[in-house]
mmCIF file of C-alpha atoms in Angstrom:
data_model
loop_
_atom_site.group_PDB
_atom_site.id
_atom_site.type_symbol
_atom_site.label_atom_id
_atom_site.label_comp_id
_atom_site.label_asym_id
_atom_site.label_seq_id
_atom_site.Cartn_x
_atom_site.Cartn_y
_atom_site.Cartn_z
ATOM 1 C CA UNK A 1 -51.048 -31.717 34.028
ATOM 2 C CA UNK A 2 -48.740 -32.251 31.086
ATOM 3 C CA UNK A 3 -45.891 -30.103 29.881
ATOM 4 C CA UNK A 4 -48.859 -28.836 26.832
ATOM 5 C CA UNK A 5 -50.861 -28.332 29.897
ATOM 6 C CA UNK A 6 -48.622 -25.552 31.330
ATOM 7 C CA UNK A 7 -47.331 -24.235 28.045
ATOM 8 C CA UNK A 8 -50.818 -23.173 28.121
ATOM 9 C CA UNK A 9 -51.179 -21.496 31.646
ATOM 10 C CA UNK A 10 -47.527 -19.354 30.534
ATOM 11 C CA UNK A 11 -49.050 -18.382 27.196
ATOM 12 C CA UNK A 12 -49.750 -14.377 27.053
ATOM 13 C CA UNK A 13 -52.593 -13.056 26.157
ATOM 14 C CA UNK A 14 -52.086 -9.099 25.698
ATOM 15 C CA UNK A 15 -50.911 -8.284 22.535
ATOM 16 C CA UNK A 16 -49.287 -5.396 23.543
ATOM 17 C CA UNK A 17 -49.984 -2.769 25.907
ATOM 18 C CA UNK A 18 -53.352 -1.604 25.683
ATOM 19 C CA UNK A 19 -55.138 2.077 26.262
ATOM 20 C CA UNK A 20 -55.025 1.883 29.872
ATOM 21 C CA UNK A 21 -51.114 0.150 30.179
ATOM 22 C CA UNK A 22 -50.349 3.010 27.778
ATOM 23 C CA UNK A 23 -52.020 5.632 30.678
ATOM 24 C CA UNK A 24 -50.397 4.709 33.179
ATOM 25 C CA UNK A 25 -47.180 6.267 31.656
ATOM 26 C CA UNK A 26 -48.486 9.306 30.325
ATOM 27 C CA UNK A 27 -50.575 10.279 33.718
ATOM 28 C CA UNK A 28 -46.960 9.941 35.818
ATOM 29 C CA UNK A 29 -45.274 12.673 32.649
ATOM 30 C CA UNK A 30 -47.834 14.976 33.708
ATOM 31 C CA UNK A 31 -48.065 13.878 37.193
ATOM 32 C CA UNK A 32 -44.465 14.769 36.999
ATOM 33 C CA UNK A 33 -44.450 17.487 34.940
ATOM 34 C CA UNK A 34 -47.438 18.831 37.324
ATOM 35 C CA UNK A 35 -44.212 18.847 40.318
ATOM 36 C CA UNK A 36 -41.883 20.311 38.636
ATOM 37 C CA UNK A 37 -43.853 22.904 37.551
ATOM 38 C CA UNK A 38 -44.303 23.887 40.689
ATOM 39 C CA UNK A 39 -40.949 23.850 42.226
ATOM 40 C CA UNK A 40 -40.193 26.188 39.260
ATOM 41 C CA UNK A 41 -43.357 28.135 41.075
ATOM 42 C CA UNK A 42 -41.840 27.551 44.461
ATOM 43 C CA UNK A 43 -38.705 28.959 43.576
ATOM 44 C CA UNK A 44 -40.392 32.433 43.302
ATOM 45 C CA UNK A 45 -42.517 32.241 45.754
ATOM 46 C CA UNK A 46 -40.065 31.405 48.906
ATOM 47 C CA UNK A 47 -38.794 34.232 51.041
ATOM 48 C CA UNK A 48 -35.211 35.871 49.953
ATOM 49 C CA UNK A 49 -32.264 34.395 51.262
ATOM 50 C CA UNK A 50 -30.863 36.642 53.517
ATOM 51 C CA UNK A 51 -27.228 36.957 53.644
ATOM 52 C CA UNK A 52 -24.475 38.667 54.941
ATOM 53 C CA UNK A 53 -24.545 41.096 51.494
ATOM 54 C CA UNK A 54 -28.081 41.916 51.510
ATOM 55 C CA UNK A 55 -27.773 42.864 55.147
ATOM 56 C CA UNK A 56 -24.046 45.447 54.425
ATOM 57 C CA UNK A 57 -25.813 46.735 51.609
ATOM 58 C CA UNK A 58 -29.040 46.907 53.526
ATOM 59 C CA UNK A 59 -31.294 45.589 50.244
ATOM 60 C CA UNK A 60 -35.061 45.169 51.684
ATOM 61 C CA UNK A 61 -36.036 41.740 50.696
ATOM 62 C CA UNK A 62 -39.560 39.908 51.123
ATOM 63 C CA UNK A 63 -39.102 37.402 53.818
ATOM 64 C CA UNK A 64 -43.112 36.003 53.884
ATOM 65 C CA UNK A 65 -44.342 33.171 50.842
ATOM 66 C CA UNK A 66 -45.849 35.570 47.666
ATOM 67 C CA UNK A 67 -49.395 35.196 48.278
ATOM 68 C CA UNK A 68 -50.462 34.737 44.723
ATOM 69 C CA UNK A 69 -48.047 32.724 43.210
ATOM 70 C CA UNK A 70 -48.210 30.410 47.026
ATOM 71 C CA UNK A 71 -51.649 29.505 45.937
ATOM 72 C CA UNK A 72 -50.489 28.614 42.113
ATOM 73 C CA UNK A 73 -48.150 26.743 43.710
ATOM 74 C CA UNK A 74 -50.776 24.726 46.157
ATOM 75 C CA UNK A 75 -52.714 24.207 43.045
ATOM 76 C CA UNK A 76 -50.119 22.177 41.193
ATOM 77 C CA UNK A 77 -49.391 19.924 44.125
ATOM 78 C CA UNK A 78 -52.857 19.036 44.734
ATOM 79 C CA UNK A 79 -53.013 18.431 40.942
ATOM 80 C CA UNK A 80 -49.653 16.468 40.926
ATOM 81 C CA UNK A 81 -51.075 14.920 43.645
ATOM 82 C CA UNK A 82 -54.456 13.619 42.172
ATOM 83 C CA UNK A 83 -52.718 12.617 39.119
ATOM 84 C CA UNK A 84 -50.766 10.573 41.112
ATOM 85 C CA UNK A 85 -53.478 9.088 43.229
ATOM 86 C CA UNK A 86 -56.180 8.243 40.135
ATOM 87 C CA UNK A 87 -52.926 6.397 38.724
ATOM 88 C CA UNK A 88 -52.431 4.073 41.312
ATOM 89 C CA UNK A 89 -55.952 3.426 41.765
ATOM 90 C CA UNK A 90 -56.122 2.538 38.113
ATOM 91 C CA UNK A 91 -52.415 0.716 38.162
ATOM 92 C CA UNK A 92 -54.307 -1.215 41.696
ATOM 93 C CA UNK A 93 -57.930 -2.473 39.579
ATOM 94 C CA UNK A 94 -55.568 -3.022 36.127
ATOM 95 C CA UNK A 95 -52.552 -5.158 37.215
ATOM 96 C CA UNK A 96 -53.017 -8.403 38.472
ATOM 97 C CA UNK A 97 -51.330 -10.128 37.472
ATOM 98 C CA UNK A 98 -47.578 -11.951 38.737
ATOM 99 C CA UNK A 99 -45.850 -9.756 36.330
ATOM 100 C CA UNK A 100 -47.552 -6.657 36.839
ATOM 101 C CA UNK A 101 -46.094 -3.811 38.710
ATOM 102 C CA UNK A 102 -46.533 -1.129 41.171
ATOM 103 C CA UNK A 103 -45.301 1.991 39.593
ATOM 104 C CA UNK A 104 -42.275 3.114 42.002
ATOM 105 C CA UNK A 105 -42.345 6.846 40.664
ATOM 106 C CA UNK A 106 -45.602 7.396 41.284
ATOM 107 C CA UNK A 107 -45.566 6.620 44.380
ATOM 108 C CA UNK A 108 -42.788 8.902 45.408
ATOM 109 C CA UNK A 109 -44.720 11.356 42.888
ATOM 110 C CA UNK A 110 -47.778 10.607 45.633
ATOM 111 C CA UNK A 111 -45.451 11.206 48.827
ATOM 112 C CA UNK A 112 -43.353 14.002 47.127
ATOM 113 C CA UNK A 113 -46.262 16.350 46.908
ATOM 114 C CA UNK A 114 -48.776 15.470 50.086
ATOM 115 C CA UNK A 115 -45.279 16.692 51.678
ATOM 116 C CA UNK A 116 -44.771 19.572 50.621
ATOM 117 C CA UNK A 117 -48.170 20.664 50.703
ATOM 118 C CA UNK A 118 -47.948 19.609 54.227
ATOM 119 C CA UNK A 119 -44.565 21.858 54.423
ATOM 120 C CA UNK A 120 -46.491 24.294 52.703
ATOM 121 C CA UNK A 121 -49.783 24.576 54.948
ATOM 122 C CA UNK A 122 -47.025 24.942 57.838
ATOM 123 C CA UNK A 123 -44.949 27.499 57.171
ATOM 124 C CA UNK A 124 -47.541 30.200 55.352
#
């Protein structure tokens, strides 16, 4: 094999990121926005803290998860998990070269969404 043949093998034919490669970034941002929105909803849906001051003043607090907000939270987490799963499937099907890489944040988003869904199903 000559030097010219080695050079021809390493020639990059891609002119830049195509639409599908850009879709990975768009799906990642969309998934994380859904997850962050879910965390905001989780803050308002979770039971209120029972502190000493609350007990001293005998303030009524909610000790259970808010039903409607919990349903919204589950929808948001399912949407984040589905978006990240679609991104992983597209990533696996599209990126085949040695220099291509799996996006770690998508894996973390999928694991976080599934973990929180399991937590909600055990708590509620």
